[in-house]
Coordinates of C-alpha atoms in Angstrom, one line a residue:
Chain V
M1 CA 133.3 158.7 178.9
K2 CA 130.2 157.9 176.8
Y3 CA 129.8 158.5 173.1
H4 CA 127.2 158.6 170.7
A5 CA 128.2 156.6 167.4
T6 CA 126.6 156.3 164.1
L7 CA 127.1 153.8 161.7
L8 CA 126.1 153.5 158.2
I9 CA 126.1 150.1 156.4
E10 CA 125.3 150.0 152.7
L11 CA 125.4 147.9 149.5
K12 CA 128.4 148.1 147.6
D13 CA 128.2 149.8 144.2
G14 CA 126.7 147.7 141.3
I15 CA 124.9 145.2 143.3
L16 CA 121.4 145.3 142.5
D17 CA 119.4 146.9 145.3
P18 CA 115.7 145.7 144.5
Q19 CA 114.6 148.0 147.8
G20 CA 116.1 150.8 146.0
R21 CA 114.6 150.3 142.7
A22 CA 111.0 149.6 144.3
V23 CA 111.5 153.2 146.3
E24 CA 112.6 154.7 143.1
G25 CA 109.5 153.5 141.1
V26 CA 107.3 155.0 144.0
L27 CA 109.2 158.4 143.8
K28 CA 109.0 158.5 140.0
G29 CA 105.2 157.9 140.6
L30 CA 105.0 161.2 142.8
Q31 CA 106.8 162.5 139.9
Y32 CA 110.1 163.2 141.4
R33 CA 112.9 162.9 139.3
A34 CA 115.2 160.6 141.7
E35 CA 117.5 158.3 140.1
N36 CA 120.0 155.8 141.7
V37 CA 118.0 155.0 144.9
R38 CA 119.6 152.8 147.1
V39 CA 118.6 152.1 150.8
G40 CA 120.9 151.2 153.4
R41 CA 121.2 150.7 157.4
V42 CA 121.7 153.4 160.3
L43 CA 122.9 151.7 163.2
E44 CA 122.9 154.0 166.7
M45 CA 124.9 152.9 169.8
E46 CA 126.1 154.4 172.9
L47 CA 129.8 153.7 173.6
Q48 CA 131.8 153.5 176.6
A49 CA 135.5 154.7 175.8
A50 CA 138.6 156.7 177.1
S51 CA 138.6 159.0 174.2
E52 CA 137.0 159.7 170.8
S53 CA 139.6 157.9 169.0
E54 CA 139.0 155.0 171.3
A55 CA 135.0 155.2 170.6
R56 CA 135.8 155.2 167.1
A57 CA 138.0 152.4 166.7
T58 CA 135.5 150.3 168.5
A59 CA 132.9 151.6 166.5
H60 CA 135.1 150.5 163.5
D61 CA 135.2 147.5 164.7
I62 CA 131.7 146.8 165.3
G63 CA 131.3 147.9 161.6
K64 CA 133.5 145.5 160.6
A65 CA 132.0 142.5 162.7
L66 CA 128.2 143.4 161.4
A67 CA 128.5 144.4 158.0
N68 CA 129.2 141.6 155.5
P69 CA 132.3 142.4 153.1
V70 CA 130.8 140.3 150.5
M71 CA 128.0 143.2 149.4
E72 CA 128.3 145.6 152.0
V73 CA 130.5 148.6 152.9
F74 CA 130.4 150.5 156.5
I75 CA 131.2 153.9 157.2
V76 CA 131.4 155.3 160.9
E77 CA 129.5 158.2 160.5
A78 CA 129.7 160.2 163.5
V79 CA 130.9 160.0 166.9
K80 CA 130.0 162.6 169.3
P81 CA 130.8 162.6 173.3
L82 CA 127.5 162.4 175.3
A83 CA 127.0 165.4 177.4
Chain F
M1 CA 125.9 107.2 162.9
K2 CA 124.4 110.7 164.2
V3 CA 123.5 114.2 162.6
A4 CA 123.1 117.2 164.5
V5 CA 120.1 119.4 163.4
I6 CA 121.2 123.1 164.6
Q7 CA 118.4 124.8 166.3
F8 CA 118.7 128.9 166.7
P9 CA 115.9 131.3 167.9
G10 CA 113.8 131.2 164.8
S11 CA 114.9 128.1 163.1
N12 CA 111.5 126.3 161.8
C13 CA 112.4 123.7 159.6
D14 CA 114.3 122.0 162.4
Q15 CA 111.7 119.0 162.7
D16 CA 111.3 118.5 158.9
A17 CA 115.0 118.2 158.7
V18 CA 115.1 115.5 161.8
W19 CA 112.2 113.4 159.6
A20 CA 114.0 113.5 156.5
L21 CA 117.2 111.9 158.4
Q22 CA 115.1 109.4 160.2
L23 CA 113.3 108.3 157.1
V24 CA 116.7 107.2 155.5
G25 CA 117.9 105.7 158.7
L26 CA 120.0 108.2 160.1
E27 CA 119.9 109.1 163.7
A28 CA 119.2 112.6 164.1
E29 CA 119.3 114.9 167.1
L30 CA 118.5 118.6 167.7
V31 CA 121.1 120.6 169.0
W32 CA 120.8 124.2 170.8
H33 CA 122.6 127.1 169.4
T34 CA 124.4 127.5 172.6
A35 CA 126.2 124.4 172.5
T36 CA 129.9 124.5 172.1
S37 CA 130.6 121.1 171.1
L38 CA 129.4 118.7 168.3
E39 CA 131.3 115.8 169.8
G40 CA 129.6 112.5 168.8
F41 CA 128.3 113.8 165.9
Q42 CA 129.4 112.9 162.2
G43 CA 127.4 115.6 160.3
A44 CA 125.2 118.6 161.0
I45 CA 122.3 120.1 159.3
L46 CA 121.9 123.8 159.5
P47 CA 118.1 124.0 158.9
G48 CA 115.6 126.8 157.3
G49 CA 114.1 129.3 159.5
F50 CA 114.6 132.9 160.5
S51 CA 117.1 132.8 162.9
Y52 CA 117.0 135.7 165.0
G53 CA 114.2 137.0 163.0
D54 CA 116.1 137.8 160.2
Y55 CA 117.4 140.9 161.9
L56 CA 120.2 142.8 160.4
R57 CA 120.6 140.3 157.6
A58 CA 119.4 136.8 157.2
G59 CA 121.8 135.0 159.0
A60 CA 124.0 137.8 160.0
L61 CA 123.3 137.3 163.7
A62 CA 123.2 133.5 164.0
K63 CA 126.8 133.6 162.8
F64 CA 128.0 134.5 166.3
S65 CA 126.3 131.7 168.0
P66 CA 128.5 129.2 170.2
V67 CA 127.3 126.3 168.0
M68 CA 129.1 127.8 165.0
Q69 CA 132.4 127.3 166.2
A70 CA 131.8 123.8 166.8
V71 CA 129.9 123.6 163.0
R72 CA 133.3 125.0 161.9
R73 CA 135.6 122.6 163.3
L74 CA 132.7 119.9 161.9
A75 CA 133.5 121.1 158.6
E76 CA 137.2 121.8 159.1
R77 CA 137.6 117.8 159.8
G78 CA 136.0 116.8 156.9
N79 CA 132.5 115.8 157.9
P80 CA 129.7 116.6 156.1
V81 CA 127.8 120.2 156.6
V82 CA 124.4 120.9 155.1
G83 CA 123.0 124.6 155.4
I84 CA 119.5 124.5 153.7
C85 CA 117.7 128.1 153.0
N86 CA 118.4 129.9 156.3
G87 CA 121.2 127.6 156.8
F88 CA 122.6 128.6 153.7
Q89 CA 122.5 132.1 154.5
V90 CA 124.3 131.7 157.7
L91 CA 127.1 129.5 156.3
T92 CA 128.0 132.3 153.6
E93 CA 127.5 134.8 156.8
A94 CA 130.0 132.8 158.5
G95 CA 132.4 132.4 155.9
L96 CA 132.0 128.6 155.4
L97 CA 130.8 129.1 151.7
P98 CA 131.7 132.5 149.6
G99 CA 129.0 134.6 148.1
A100 CA 126.1 135.9 149.9
L101 CA 122.3 135.8 149.5
L102 CA 120.2 139.0 148.6
A103 CA 117.1 140.2 148.4
N104 CA 114.8 138.2 145.8
H105 CA 115.1 140.7 142.8
T106 CA 111.3 140.5 142.6
L107 CA 111.4 141.9 146.2
H108 CA 108.6 139.1 147.0
F109 CA 109.1 136.1 149.4
T110 CA 108.3 133.3 146.8
C111 CA 106.9 129.9 148.0
K112 CA 106.7 127.5 145.5
E113 CA 108.2 124.4 143.4
V114 CA 111.0 125.1 141.2
F115 CA 113.2 122.6 139.2
V116 CA 117.2 122.2 139.7
R117 CA 119.5 120.6 137.9
V118 CA 122.0 118.4 139.5
E119 CA 125.4 119.4 138.0
R120 CA 127.9 117.4 140.3
T121 CA 127.3 113.9 141.6
N122 CA 130.7 113.0 142.9
L123 CA 129.8 114.5 146.4
P124 CA 128.3 113.1 150.0
F125 CA 125.0 114.6 149.1
T126 CA 124.7 113.7 145.1
A127 CA 125.9 110.5 145.2
G128 CA 122.2 109.2 144.5
Y129 CA 121.7 111.5 142.0
H130 CA 122.6 111.4 138.0
Q131 CA 124.7 114.2 136.5
G132 CA 122.0 116.4 134.9
Q133 CA 118.8 115.3 136.7
V134 CA 116.2 117.5 137.2
L135 CA 114.4 117.7 140.4
K136 CA 111.5 119.3 141.9
I137 CA 112.0 120.8 144.9
P138 CA 110.2 123.6 146.9
I139 CA 111.6 127.0 147.8
A140 CA 110.9 129.6 150.4
H141 CA 112.7 132.5 150.8
G142 CA 112.7 136.5 150.9
E143 CA 116.6 136.3 150.2
G144 CA 118.0 133.8 147.9
R145 CA 119.7 135.6 145.5
Y146 CA 123.1 134.3 145.2
Y147 CA 125.7 136.6 144.7
A148 CA 129.5 136.7 144.5
D149 CA 131.9 138.8 142.8
A150 CA 133.2 137.7 139.3
Q151 CA 136.1 136.3 140.6
T152 CA 134.5 133.9 143.0
L153 CA 132.0 132.9 140.3
E154 CA 134.6 132.0 137.8
R155 CA 136.4 130.1 140.8
L156 CA 133.1 128.4 141.6
E157 CA 132.5 127.2 137.9
Q158 CA 136.1 126.2 137.5
N159 CA 136.2 124.0 140.7
H160 CA 132.4 122.6 139.8
Q161 CA 131.3 124.0 143.2
V162 CA 127.9 124.6 141.4
V163 CA 125.7 121.6 142.8
F164 CA 122.4 122.5 141.8
R165 CA 121.0 125.0 139.5
Y166 CA 117.6 126.4 138.6
T167 CA 116.4 125.2 135.2
P168 CA 113.2 125.3 133.5
N169 CA 110.6 122.9 134.0
P170 CA 111.5 119.9 131.6
A171 CA 107.5 119.5 131.1
R172 CA 107.1 122.7 129.5
S173 CA 108.8 123.3 126.1
T174 CA 109.2 126.9 125.8
P175 CA 109.7 128.2 129.5
A176 CA 112.4 130.7 128.6
S177 CA 110.0 132.3 126.6
T178 CA 107.3 133.0 128.8
P179 CA 106.0 136.4 128.7
R180 CA 106.1 138.3 132.0
P181 CA 103.3 139.5 134.0
A182 CA 103.0 143.0 133.9
A183 CA 104.1 144.9 137.2
R184 CA 101.1 144.7 139.2
R185 CA 101.3 148.1 141.4
P186 CA 103.7 151.3 140.9
G187 CA 107.2 150.6 142.1
M188 CA 107.4 147.2 141.1
V189 CA 110.6 146.7 138.5
W190 CA 111.0 143.7 136.7
E191 CA 115.0 143.0 136.2
D192 CA 115.2 142.9 132.2
G193 CA 115.4 139.3 130.7
V194 CA 114.3 138.0 134.4
G195 CA 110.8 138.0 135.8
E196 CA 108.6 136.1 138.3
S197 CA 107.7 134.0 135.2
S198 CA 111.2 132.7 134.5
F199 CA 112.7 129.3 136.1
N200 CA 115.3 131.5 138.2
P201 CA 113.0 132.7 141.2
N202 CA 115.3 134.9 142.6
G203 CA 117.7 136.4 140.2
S204 CA 120.7 134.4 141.6
L205 CA 123.9 134.8 139.2
H206 CA 124.6 131.9 137.0
D207 CA 120.9 130.8 138.5
I208 CA 122.7 129.2 141.3
A209 CA 120.8 127.1 143.8
G210 CA 123.2 125.4 145.6
I211 CA 127.2 125.2 146.1
V212 CA 129.9 123.4 148.0
N213 CA 132.9 124.3 149.2
E214 CA 136.5 123.6 147.5
Q215 CA 136.5 120.5 149.7
G216 CA 133.0 119.2 149.0
N217 CA 132.1 118.6 152.1
V218 CA 129.8 121.8 152.9
L219 CA 126.8 122.2 151.0
G220 CA 124.4 124.9 151.0
M221 CA 121.4 125.3 149.0
M222 CA 118.4 127.4 149.3
P223 CA 115.3 124.7 148.0
H224 CA 114.2 122.8 150.8
P225 CA 115.2 119.1 150.4
E226 CA 113.5 118.4 153.7
R227 CA 109.9 119.4 152.2
A228 CA 110.3 117.1 149.2
V229 CA 111.0 113.5 150.8
E230 CA 107.4 111.9 150.7
G231 CA 105.1 111.4 147.6
I232 CA 102.6 113.0 149.7
L233 CA 104.2 115.8 149.7
G234 CA 104.3 116.5 146.1
S235 CA 107.8 115.5 145.3
A236 CA 110.1 113.0 146.6
D237 CA 113.1 114.1 145.0
G238 CA 114.8 115.2 147.9
L239 CA 115.2 112.3 149.5
P240 CA 118.4 110.7 147.7
L241 CA 119.9 113.7 149.1
F242 CA 119.6 112.3 152.7
A243 CA 120.0 108.6 151.5
S244 CA 123.6 110.1 149.7
L245 CA 124.7 111.2 153.1
K246 CA 123.8 108.3 155.1
Q247 CA 125.9 106.3 152.7
A248 CA 128.7 108.8 153.0
L249 CA 128.8 108.7 156.5
E250 CA 128.5 105.0 156.4
V251 CA 131.7 104.9 154.1
M252 CA 133.6 107.5 156.6
A253 CA 133.0 105.6 159.9

């Protein structure tokens, strides 16, 4: 069975995100009242697994391998079976 | 006395590192990142560049290269390992050094000469300097902002693991008060108290430019000592680092 998984990797709270600041500055220039803009990453992948929980566990392991715990957190956002 | 210079796909300061090692009379050999052994090498340099195109995060994919297991074993045996710029990023990603290197607070890739103060000289890399000596060495990076949590920073300071710290140009009398340039385009945000004209080029905590592990045999630094080894390059202040390394290896042998 194939599953589609989405992994979010974000900077931890409290860590300066200059990219987010730059985006925020531009948004403010466009008159949007946006604050605390943070830029993260989305990783999408297809996983071969026997069950949804196995796919979710694999996505979690991949998040652990790819995120740097010093400054990042990851979230397995969604795991869905592929039709 | 042979030192390995590790080549990752995207390394680009490898030949400069070989040149610097050879200048002080060390044998240097390029080692491709798929190598699984560093037998016969007494030390290793992880050079600057853009391993794996800096994809995901600088150094994040290089840490999975087979050679990193061998680098880890070399470090665990107490042999000297130096990570310069991208090499420093790889060492932190691999957990051989604490902390992480984040995007410069200016969001610029900054390539210029900076000044760093030598904070510790009882190391295989800095014995040729004197305590407090100020070196002129170039930096060239987009992700050099040293970050570690408060406890880690405190431990680094207590153990004297900070080896190099960004410092004002000694030739200028009041560098800290230099006014910051105005933001040049929308979206450009200056951090309070730290601008591009400040001596700290990337917003590193504690002005950290280079650190060692607790054992003192693994060094990571953002400035490029291998680009400051001859007068014609504008500075030879990096040369004693390689000369110190040679001396240390001779003592170890």
